[in-house]
mmCIF file of C-alpha atoms in Angstrom:
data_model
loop_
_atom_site.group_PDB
_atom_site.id
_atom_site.type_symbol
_atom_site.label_atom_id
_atom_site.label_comp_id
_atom_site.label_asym_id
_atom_site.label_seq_id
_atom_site.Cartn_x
_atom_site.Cartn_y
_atom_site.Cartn_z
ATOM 1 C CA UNK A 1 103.325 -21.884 5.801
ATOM 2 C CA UNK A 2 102.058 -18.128 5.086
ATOM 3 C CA UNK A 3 98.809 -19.245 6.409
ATOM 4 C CA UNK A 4 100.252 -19.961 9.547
ATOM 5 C CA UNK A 5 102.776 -16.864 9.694
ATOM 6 C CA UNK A 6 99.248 -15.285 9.248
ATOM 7 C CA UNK A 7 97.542 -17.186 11.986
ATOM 8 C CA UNK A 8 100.420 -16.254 14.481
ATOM 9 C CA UNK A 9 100.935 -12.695 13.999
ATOM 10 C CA UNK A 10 96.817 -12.266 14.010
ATOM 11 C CA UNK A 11 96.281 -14.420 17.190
ATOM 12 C CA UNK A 12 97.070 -12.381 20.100
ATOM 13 C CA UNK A 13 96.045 -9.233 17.839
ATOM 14 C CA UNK A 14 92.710 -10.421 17.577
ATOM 15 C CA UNK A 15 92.033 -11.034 21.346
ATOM 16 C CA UNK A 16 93.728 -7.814 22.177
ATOM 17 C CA UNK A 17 91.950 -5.969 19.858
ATOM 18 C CA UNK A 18 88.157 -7.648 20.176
ATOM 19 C CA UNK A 19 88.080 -9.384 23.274
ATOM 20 C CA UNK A 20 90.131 -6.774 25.698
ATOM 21 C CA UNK A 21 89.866 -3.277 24.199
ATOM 22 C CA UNK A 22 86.345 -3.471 22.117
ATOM 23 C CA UNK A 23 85.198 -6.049 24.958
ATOM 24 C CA UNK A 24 83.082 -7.874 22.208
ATOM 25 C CA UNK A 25 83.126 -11.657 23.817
ATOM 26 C CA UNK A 26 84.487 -14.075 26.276
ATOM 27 C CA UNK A 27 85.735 -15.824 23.583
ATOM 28 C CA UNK A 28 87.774 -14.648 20.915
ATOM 29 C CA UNK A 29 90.352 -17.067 19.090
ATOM 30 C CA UNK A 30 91.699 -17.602 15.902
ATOM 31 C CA UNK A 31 93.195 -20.741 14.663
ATOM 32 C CA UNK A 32 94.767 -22.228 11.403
ATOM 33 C CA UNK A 33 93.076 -25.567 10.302
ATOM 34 C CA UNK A 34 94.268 -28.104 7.546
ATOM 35 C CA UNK A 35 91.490 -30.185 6.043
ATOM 36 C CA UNK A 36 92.727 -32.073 3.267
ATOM 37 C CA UNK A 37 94.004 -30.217 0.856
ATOM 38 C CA UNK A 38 92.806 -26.838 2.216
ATOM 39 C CA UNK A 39 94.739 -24.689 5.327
ATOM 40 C CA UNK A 40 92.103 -21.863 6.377
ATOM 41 C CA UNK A 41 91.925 -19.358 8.915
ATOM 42 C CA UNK A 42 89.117 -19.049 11.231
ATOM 43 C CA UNK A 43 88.344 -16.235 13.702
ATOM 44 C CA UNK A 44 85.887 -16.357 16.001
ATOM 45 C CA UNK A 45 84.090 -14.405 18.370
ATOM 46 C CA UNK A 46 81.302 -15.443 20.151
ATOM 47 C CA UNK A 47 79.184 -12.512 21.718
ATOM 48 C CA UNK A 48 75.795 -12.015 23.195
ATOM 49 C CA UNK A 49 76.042 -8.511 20.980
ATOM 50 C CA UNK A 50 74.015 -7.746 17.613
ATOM 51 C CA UNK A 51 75.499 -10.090 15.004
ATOM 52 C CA UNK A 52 76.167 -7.010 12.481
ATOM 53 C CA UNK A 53 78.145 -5.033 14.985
ATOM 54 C CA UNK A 54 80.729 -8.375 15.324
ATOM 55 C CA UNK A 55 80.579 -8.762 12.162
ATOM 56 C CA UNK A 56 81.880 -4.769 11.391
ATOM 57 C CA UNK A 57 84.471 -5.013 14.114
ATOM 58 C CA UNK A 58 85.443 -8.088 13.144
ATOM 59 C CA UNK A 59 85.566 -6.704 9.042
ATOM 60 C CA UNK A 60 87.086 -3.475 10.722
ATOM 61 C CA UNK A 61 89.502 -5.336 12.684
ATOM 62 C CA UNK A 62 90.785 -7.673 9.812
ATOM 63 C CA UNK A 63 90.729 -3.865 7.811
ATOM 64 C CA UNK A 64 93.398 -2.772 10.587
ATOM 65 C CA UNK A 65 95.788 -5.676 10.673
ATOM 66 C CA UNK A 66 96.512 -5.651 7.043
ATOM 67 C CA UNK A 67 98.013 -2.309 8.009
ATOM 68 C CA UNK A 68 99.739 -3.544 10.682
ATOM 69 C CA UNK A 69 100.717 -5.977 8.196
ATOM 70 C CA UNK A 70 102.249 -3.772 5.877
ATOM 71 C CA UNK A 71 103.994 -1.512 8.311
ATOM 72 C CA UNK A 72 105.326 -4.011 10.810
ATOM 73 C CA UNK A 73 109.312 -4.092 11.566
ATOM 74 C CA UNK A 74 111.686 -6.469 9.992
ATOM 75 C CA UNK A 75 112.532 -7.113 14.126
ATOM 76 C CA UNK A 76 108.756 -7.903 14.671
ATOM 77 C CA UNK A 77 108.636 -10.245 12.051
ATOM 78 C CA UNK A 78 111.009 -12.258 12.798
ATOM 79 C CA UNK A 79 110.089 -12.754 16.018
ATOM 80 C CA UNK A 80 106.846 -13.722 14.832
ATOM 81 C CA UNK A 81 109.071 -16.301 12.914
ATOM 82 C CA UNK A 82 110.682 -17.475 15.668
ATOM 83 C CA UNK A 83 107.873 -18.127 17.508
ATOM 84 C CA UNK A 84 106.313 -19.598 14.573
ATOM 85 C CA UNK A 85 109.167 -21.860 13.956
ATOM 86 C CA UNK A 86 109.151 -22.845 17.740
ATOM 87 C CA UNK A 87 105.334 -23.729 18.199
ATOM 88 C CA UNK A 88 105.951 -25.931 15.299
ATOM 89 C CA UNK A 89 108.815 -27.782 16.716
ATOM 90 C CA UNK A 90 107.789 -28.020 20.164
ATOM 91 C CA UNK A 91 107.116 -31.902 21.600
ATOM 92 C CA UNK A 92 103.626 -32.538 22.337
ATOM 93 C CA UNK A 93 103.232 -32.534 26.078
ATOM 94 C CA UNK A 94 100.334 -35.451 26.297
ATOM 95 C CA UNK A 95 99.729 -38.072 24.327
ATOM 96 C CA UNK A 96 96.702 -36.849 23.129
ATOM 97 C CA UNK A 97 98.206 -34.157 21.161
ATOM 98 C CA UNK A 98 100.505 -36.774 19.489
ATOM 99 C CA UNK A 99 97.809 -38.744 18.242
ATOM 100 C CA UNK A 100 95.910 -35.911 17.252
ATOM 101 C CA UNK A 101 98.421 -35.045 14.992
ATOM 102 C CA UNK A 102 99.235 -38.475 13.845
ATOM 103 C CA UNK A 103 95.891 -38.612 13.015
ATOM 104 C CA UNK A 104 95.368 -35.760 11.151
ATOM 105 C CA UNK A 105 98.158 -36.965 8.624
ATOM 106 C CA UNK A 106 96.330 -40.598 8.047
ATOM 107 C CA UNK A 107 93.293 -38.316 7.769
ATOM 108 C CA UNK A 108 94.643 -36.368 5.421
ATOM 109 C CA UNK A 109 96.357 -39.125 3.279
ATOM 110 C CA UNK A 110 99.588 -37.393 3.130
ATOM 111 C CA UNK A 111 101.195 -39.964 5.682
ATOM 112 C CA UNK A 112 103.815 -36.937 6.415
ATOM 113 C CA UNK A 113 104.447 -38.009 10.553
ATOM 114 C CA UNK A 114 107.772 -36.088 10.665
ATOM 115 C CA UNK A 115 105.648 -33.257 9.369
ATOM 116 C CA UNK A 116 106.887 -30.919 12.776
ATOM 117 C CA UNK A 117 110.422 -31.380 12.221
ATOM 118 C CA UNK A 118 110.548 -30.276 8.914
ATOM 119 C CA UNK A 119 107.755 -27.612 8.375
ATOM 120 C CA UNK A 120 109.599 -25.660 11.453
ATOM 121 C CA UNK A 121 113.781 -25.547 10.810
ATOM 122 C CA UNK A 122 114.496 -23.390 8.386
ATOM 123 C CA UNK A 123 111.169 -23.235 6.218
ATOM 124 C CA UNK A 124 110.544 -19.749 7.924
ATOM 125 C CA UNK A 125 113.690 -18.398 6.942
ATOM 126 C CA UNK A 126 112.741 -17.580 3.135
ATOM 127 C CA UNK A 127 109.878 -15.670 4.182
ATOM 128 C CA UNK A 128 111.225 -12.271 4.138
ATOM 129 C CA UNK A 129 108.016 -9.827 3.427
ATOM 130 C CA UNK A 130 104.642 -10.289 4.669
ATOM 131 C CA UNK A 131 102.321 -10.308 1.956
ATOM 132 C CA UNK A 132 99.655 -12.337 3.159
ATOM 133 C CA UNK A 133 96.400 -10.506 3.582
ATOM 134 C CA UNK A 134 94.785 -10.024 -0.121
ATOM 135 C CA UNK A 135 94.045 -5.821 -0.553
ATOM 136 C CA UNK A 136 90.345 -6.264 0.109
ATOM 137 C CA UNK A 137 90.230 -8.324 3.277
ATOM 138 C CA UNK A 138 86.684 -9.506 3.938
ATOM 139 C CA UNK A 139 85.175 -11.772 7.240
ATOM 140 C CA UNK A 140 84.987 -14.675 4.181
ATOM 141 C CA UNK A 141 87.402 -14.180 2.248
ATOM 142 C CA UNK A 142 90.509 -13.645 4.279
#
């Protein structure tokens, strides 16, 4: 679940940070993935620019949200919670998204198909300090 906390409050950082005010790609996203037994975080960027300068904002970037990690108000938090908590409830809106997610579970071999309703009430509300970036972020090891 911290991996997704994560995923939120860096999302819209991330694309106002690289894609609007450093102007580095058309495409900047991050997204949290489950494979298995493994949840990761990917960021990406993709840039006609010199692969070592996206690579230092990206390092420099991921350097500047652990701040904004550590400093951020109880009051931003939790409505990163909140929003958390509702993404994760929410109905899927085509079918395709259903069975995506249905799939994922038989993929997975966890069989969890209720997984939304119960990964989104209440889970969020233990979470009380964000300690989620490790002290050293790096590009591959975040």
């Amino acid at each position: 679940m911290l991996t997704r906390l994560c995923g939120q409050v860096i999302k819209e950082a991330a694309f106002n940070t690289l894609r609007t005010q450093e102007q580095l790609g058309y495409i900047v996203s991050s997204q949290v993935t489950k494979q298995a037994s493994t949840i990761s975080l990917h960021l990406l960027v993709q840039s006609d620019r010199e692969l070592t300068l996206v690579d230092s904002r990206i390092e420099a970037f991921l350097s500047s949200i652990q701040v904004s990690l550590k400093t951020m108000s109880s009051e931003e938090f939790d409505n990163h919670k909140k929003s958390l908590e509702s993404m994760l409830t929410e109905k899927p809106k085509f079918l395709f998204h259903r069975f995506a997610k249905l799939w994922a579970e038989i993929e997975s071999q966890q069989y969890n198909f209720e997984r939304r309703f119960y990964t989104g009430q209440g889970h969020l509300d233990t979470s009380t300090e964000l300690r989620i970036l490790p002290s050293n972020p790096s590009l591959h090891g975040c």
